[in-house]
GROMACS .gro file of C-alpha atoms in nm:
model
  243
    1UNK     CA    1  -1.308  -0.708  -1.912
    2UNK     CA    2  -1.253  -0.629  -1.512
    3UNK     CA    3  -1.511  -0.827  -1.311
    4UNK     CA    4  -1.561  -0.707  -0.963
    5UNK     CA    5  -1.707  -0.897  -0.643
    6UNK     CA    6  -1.753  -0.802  -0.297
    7UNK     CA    7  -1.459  -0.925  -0.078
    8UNK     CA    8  -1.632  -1.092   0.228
    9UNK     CA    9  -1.340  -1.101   0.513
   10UNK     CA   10  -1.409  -0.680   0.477
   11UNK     CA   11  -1.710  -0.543   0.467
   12UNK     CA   12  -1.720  -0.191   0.231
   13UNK     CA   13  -1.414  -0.336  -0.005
   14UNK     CA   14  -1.472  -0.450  -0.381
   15UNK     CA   15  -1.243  -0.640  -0.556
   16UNK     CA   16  -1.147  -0.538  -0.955
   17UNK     CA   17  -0.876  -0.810  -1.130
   18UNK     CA   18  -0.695  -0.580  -1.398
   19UNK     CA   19  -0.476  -0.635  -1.660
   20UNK     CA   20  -0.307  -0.230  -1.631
   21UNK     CA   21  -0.232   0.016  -1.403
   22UNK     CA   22  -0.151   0.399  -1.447
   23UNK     CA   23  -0.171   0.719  -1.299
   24UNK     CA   24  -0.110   1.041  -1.367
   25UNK     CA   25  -0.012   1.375  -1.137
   26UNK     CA   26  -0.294   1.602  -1.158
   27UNK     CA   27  -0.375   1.958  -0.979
   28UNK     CA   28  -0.643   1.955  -0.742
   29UNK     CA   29  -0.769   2.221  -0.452
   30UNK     CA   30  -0.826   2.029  -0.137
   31UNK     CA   31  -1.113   2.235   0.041
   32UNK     CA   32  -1.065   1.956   0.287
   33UNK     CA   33  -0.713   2.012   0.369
   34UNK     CA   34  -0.710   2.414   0.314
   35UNK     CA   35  -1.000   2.503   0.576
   36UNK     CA   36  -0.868   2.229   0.828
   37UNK     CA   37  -0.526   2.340   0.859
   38UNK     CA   38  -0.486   2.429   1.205
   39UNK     CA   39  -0.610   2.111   1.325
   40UNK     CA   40  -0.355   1.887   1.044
   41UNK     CA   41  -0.035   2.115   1.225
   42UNK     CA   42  -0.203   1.977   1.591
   43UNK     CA   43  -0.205   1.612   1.442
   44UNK     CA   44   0.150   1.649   1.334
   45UNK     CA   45   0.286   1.811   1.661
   46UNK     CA   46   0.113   1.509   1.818
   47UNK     CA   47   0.235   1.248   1.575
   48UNK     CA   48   0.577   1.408   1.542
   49UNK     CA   49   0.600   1.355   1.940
   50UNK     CA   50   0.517   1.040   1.924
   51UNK     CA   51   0.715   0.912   1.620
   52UNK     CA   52   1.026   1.166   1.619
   53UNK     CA   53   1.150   1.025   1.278
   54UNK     CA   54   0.841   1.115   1.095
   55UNK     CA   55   0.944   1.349   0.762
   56UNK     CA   56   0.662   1.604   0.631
   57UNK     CA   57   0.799   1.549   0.285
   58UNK     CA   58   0.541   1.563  -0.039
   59UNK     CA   59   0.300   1.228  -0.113
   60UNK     CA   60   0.052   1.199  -0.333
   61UNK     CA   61  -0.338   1.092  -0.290
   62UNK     CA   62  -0.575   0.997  -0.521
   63UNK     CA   63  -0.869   1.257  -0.651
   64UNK     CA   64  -0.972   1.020  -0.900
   65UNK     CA   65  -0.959   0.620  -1.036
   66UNK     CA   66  -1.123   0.527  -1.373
   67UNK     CA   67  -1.167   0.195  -1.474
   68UNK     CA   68  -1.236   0.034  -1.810
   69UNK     CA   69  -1.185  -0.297  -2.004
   70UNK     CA   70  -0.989  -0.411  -1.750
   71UNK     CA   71  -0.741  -0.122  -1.695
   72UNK     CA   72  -0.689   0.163  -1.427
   73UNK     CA   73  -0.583   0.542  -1.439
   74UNK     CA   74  -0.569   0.701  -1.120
   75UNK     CA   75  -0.532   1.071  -1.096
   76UNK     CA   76  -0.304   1.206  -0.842
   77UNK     CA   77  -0.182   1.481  -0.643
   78UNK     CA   78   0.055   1.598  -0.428
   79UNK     CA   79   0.019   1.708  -0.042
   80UNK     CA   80   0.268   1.713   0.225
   81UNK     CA   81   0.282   1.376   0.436
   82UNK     CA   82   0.088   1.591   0.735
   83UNK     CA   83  -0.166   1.661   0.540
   84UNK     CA   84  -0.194   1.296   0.414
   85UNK     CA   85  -0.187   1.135   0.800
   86UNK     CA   86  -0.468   1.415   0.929
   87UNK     CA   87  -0.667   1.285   0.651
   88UNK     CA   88  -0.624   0.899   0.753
   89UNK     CA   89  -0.602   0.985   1.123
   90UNK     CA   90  -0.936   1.217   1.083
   91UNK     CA   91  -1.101   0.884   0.929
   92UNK     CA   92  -1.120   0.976   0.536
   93UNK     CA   93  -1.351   1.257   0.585
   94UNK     CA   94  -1.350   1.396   0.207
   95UNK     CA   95  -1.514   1.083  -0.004
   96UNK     CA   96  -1.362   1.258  -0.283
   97UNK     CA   97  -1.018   1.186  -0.223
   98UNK     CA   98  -0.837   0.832  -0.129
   99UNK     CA   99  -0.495   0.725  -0.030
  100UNK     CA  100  -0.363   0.540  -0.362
  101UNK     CA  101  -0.058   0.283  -0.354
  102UNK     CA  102   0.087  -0.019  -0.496
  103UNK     CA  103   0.236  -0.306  -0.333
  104UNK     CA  104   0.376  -0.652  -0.474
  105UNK     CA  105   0.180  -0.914  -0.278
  106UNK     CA  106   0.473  -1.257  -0.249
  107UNK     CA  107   0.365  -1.592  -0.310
  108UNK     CA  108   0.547  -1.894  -0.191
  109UNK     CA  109   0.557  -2.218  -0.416
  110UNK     CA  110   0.400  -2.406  -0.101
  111UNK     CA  111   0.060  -2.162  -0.123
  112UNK     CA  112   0.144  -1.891   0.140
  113UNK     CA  113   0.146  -1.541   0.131
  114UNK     CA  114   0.426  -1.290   0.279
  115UNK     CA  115   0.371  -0.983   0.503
  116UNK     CA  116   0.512  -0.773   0.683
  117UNK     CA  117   0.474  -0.624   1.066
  118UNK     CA  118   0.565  -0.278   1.083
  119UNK     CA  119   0.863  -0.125   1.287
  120UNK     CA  120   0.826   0.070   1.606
  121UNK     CA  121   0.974   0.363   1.453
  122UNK     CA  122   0.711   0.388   1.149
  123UNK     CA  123   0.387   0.575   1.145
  124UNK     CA  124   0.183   0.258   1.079
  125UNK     CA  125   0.407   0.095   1.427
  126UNK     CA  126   0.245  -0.323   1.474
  127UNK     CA  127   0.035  -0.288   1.123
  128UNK     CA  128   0.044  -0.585   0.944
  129UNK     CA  129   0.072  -0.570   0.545
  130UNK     CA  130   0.217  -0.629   0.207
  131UNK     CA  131   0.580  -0.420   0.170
  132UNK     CA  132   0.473  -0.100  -0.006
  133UNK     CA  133   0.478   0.282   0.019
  134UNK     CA  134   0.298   0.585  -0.053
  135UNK     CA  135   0.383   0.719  -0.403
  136UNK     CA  136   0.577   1.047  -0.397
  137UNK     CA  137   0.774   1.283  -0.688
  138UNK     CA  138   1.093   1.016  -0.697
  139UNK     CA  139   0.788   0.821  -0.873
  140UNK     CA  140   0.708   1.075  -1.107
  141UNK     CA  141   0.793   1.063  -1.485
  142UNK     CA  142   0.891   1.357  -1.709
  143UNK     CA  143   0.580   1.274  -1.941
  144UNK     CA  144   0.373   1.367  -1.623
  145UNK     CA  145   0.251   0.996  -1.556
  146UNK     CA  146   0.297   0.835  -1.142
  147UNK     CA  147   0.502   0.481  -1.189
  148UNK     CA  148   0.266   0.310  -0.965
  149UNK     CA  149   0.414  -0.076  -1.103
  150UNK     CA  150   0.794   0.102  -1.067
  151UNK     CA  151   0.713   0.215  -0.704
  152UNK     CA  152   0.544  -0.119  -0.607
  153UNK     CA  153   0.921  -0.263  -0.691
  154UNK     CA  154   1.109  -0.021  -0.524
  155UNK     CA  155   0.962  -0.052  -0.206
  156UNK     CA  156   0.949  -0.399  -0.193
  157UNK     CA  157   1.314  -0.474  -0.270
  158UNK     CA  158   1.399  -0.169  -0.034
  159UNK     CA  159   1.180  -0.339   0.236
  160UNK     CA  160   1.225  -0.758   0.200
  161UNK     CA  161   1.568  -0.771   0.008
  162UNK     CA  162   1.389  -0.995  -0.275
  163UNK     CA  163   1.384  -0.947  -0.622
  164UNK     CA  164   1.141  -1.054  -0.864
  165UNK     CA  165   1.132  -1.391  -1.072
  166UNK     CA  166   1.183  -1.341  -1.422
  167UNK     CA  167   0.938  -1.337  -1.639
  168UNK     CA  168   0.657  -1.293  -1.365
  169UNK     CA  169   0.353  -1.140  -1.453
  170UNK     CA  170   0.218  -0.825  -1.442
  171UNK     CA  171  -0.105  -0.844  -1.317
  172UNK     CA  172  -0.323  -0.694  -1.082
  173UNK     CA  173  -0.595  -0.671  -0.816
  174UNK     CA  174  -0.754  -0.303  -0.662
  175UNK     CA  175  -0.884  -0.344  -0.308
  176UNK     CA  176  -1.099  -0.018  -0.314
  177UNK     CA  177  -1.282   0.096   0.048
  178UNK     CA  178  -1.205   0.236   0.357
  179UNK     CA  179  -1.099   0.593   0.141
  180UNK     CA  180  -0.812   0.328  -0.016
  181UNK     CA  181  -0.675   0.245  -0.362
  182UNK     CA  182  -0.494  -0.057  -0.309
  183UNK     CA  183  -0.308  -0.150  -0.636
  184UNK     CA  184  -0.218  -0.528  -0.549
  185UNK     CA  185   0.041  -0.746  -0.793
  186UNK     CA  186   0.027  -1.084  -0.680
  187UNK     CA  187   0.364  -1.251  -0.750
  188UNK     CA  188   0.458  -1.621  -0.749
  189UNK     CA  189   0.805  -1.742  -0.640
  190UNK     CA  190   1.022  -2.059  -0.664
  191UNK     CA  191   1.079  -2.053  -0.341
  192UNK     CA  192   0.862  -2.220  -0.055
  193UNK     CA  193   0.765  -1.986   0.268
  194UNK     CA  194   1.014  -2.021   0.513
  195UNK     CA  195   1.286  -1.967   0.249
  196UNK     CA  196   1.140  -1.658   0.164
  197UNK     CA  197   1.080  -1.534   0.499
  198UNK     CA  198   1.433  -1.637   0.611
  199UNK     CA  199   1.549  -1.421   0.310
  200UNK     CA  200   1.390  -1.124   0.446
  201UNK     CA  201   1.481  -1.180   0.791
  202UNK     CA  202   1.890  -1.191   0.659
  203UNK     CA  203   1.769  -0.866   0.525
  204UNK     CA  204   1.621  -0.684   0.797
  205UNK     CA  205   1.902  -0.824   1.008
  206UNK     CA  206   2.136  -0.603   0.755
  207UNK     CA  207   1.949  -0.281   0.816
  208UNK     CA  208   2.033  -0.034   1.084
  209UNK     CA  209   1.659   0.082   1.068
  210UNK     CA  210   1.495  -0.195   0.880
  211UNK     CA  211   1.065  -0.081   0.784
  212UNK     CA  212   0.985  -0.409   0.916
  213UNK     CA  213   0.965  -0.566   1.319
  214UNK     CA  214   0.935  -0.923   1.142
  215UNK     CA  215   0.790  -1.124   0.856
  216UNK     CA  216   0.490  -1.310   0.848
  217UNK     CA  217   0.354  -1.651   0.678
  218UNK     CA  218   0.004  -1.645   0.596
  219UNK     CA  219  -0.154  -1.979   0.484
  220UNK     CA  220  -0.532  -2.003   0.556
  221UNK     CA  221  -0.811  -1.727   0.675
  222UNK     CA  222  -0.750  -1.838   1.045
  223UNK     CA  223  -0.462  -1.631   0.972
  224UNK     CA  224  -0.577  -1.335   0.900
  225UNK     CA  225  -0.540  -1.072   1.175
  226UNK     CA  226  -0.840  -0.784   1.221
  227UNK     CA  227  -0.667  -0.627   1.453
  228UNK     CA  228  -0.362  -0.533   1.308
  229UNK     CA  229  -0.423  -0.621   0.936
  230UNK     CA  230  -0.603  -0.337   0.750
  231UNK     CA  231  -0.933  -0.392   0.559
  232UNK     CA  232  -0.753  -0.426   0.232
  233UNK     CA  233  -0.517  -0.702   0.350
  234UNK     CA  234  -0.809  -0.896   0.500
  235UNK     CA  235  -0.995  -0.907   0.143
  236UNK     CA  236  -0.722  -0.992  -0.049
  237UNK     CA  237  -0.637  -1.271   0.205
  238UNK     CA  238  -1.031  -1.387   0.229
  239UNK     CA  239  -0.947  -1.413  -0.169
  240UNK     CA  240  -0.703  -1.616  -0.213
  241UNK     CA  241  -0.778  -1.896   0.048
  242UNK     CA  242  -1.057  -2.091   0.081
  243UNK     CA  243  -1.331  -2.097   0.334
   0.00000   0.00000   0.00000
């Protein structure tokens, strides 16, 4: 069975440990989006100005998360990315809908945890978090289901240059608040922290537009940042280390 506590570092998140993770693409009319779309082409004029490389390609959001006995289907459908940033720049204003992802969250053998500081050049510029991405079609399976696990994989070997241990395990923790789904696999390597983050800094240093400004070593909750971590990141950090 999932058991679920209240993450203390952010107030508003719960915490779910679960054993499986799905999601499906569903269809779903977005009153939301449809009768605020003058003011989601404004945001993008005004985000496109500021962040030139931004693409309005398709994404998809959550209208729906069921949990039971320990596993999670989330439903999900597909907007273009402007829509998707009004909605998070706006402040979540439709309770009914939530930005869903998946990330791999890197453990070193010495205790730490990795992050990443976003680039200048990305829409979430000086954020601190774990690699990930939203979910979009490339994620999508021909039997209709999302690969949430698959994408959580992709974007972190597109984004750190590591690959997973073998035989690591597939489990996971959902950070829901703040109009997020955060689909969390914690991930233990052989490696201690600064070997890790020295990996990732050979691989940024590869990249001729690398996601990430820098890594970062987490090791205790005087780490964790409230300005530039979101509410997700600082409950899964305030869960792992000790007071």
């Amino acid at each position: 069975m999932s058991v679920e506590i209240v993450a203390e570092a952010a107030p508003g998140f719960s915490l779910t440990r679960l054993e499986r993770v799905s999601a499906r693409r569903v269809d779903h009319d977005w009153a939301w989006a449809r009768d605020n779309a003058e003011a989601i082409d404004r945001n993008w004029e005004r985000r496109k100005a500021k962040t030139p490389g931004l693409f309005d390609g398709p994404v998809y959001l959550a209208s729906g998360c069921a949990v039971t006995d320990g596993a999670c289907e989330a439903s999900l459908f597909e907007v273009p990315y402007s829509r998707f940033i009004a909605f998070r720049d706006a402040g979540v204003p439709d309770a009914l809908v939530a930005n869903a992802f998946a990330a791999i969250v890197p453990h070193s053998r010495d205790g730490a945890v990795l992050l990443g500081a976003m680039g200048a050049h990305t829409a979430n510029a000086g954020q601190i978090y774990f690699p990930c991405g939203t979910p979009d079609p490339g994620d999508l399976r021909e039997d209709g289901t999302v690969d949430l696990a698959g994408s959580a994989v992709r974007e972190f070997l597109e984004e750190t240059g590591l690959t997973l241990p073998d035989g690591a395990e597939e489990e996971w923790v959902l950070l829901r608040g703040d109009g997020q789904l955060a689909f969390l696999r914690p991930v233990r390597f052989d490696s201690d922290a600064e070997t890790l983050k020295a990996r990732i800094e050979a691989h940024r240093g590869g990249e001729d537009e690398p996601e990430l400004a820098h890594s970062i070593i987490a090791r205790s909750r005087t780490d964790i940042d409230a300005a530039r971590m979101p509410g997700f990141v600082q409950a899964y950090l305030a869960s792992v280390f000790p007071e």
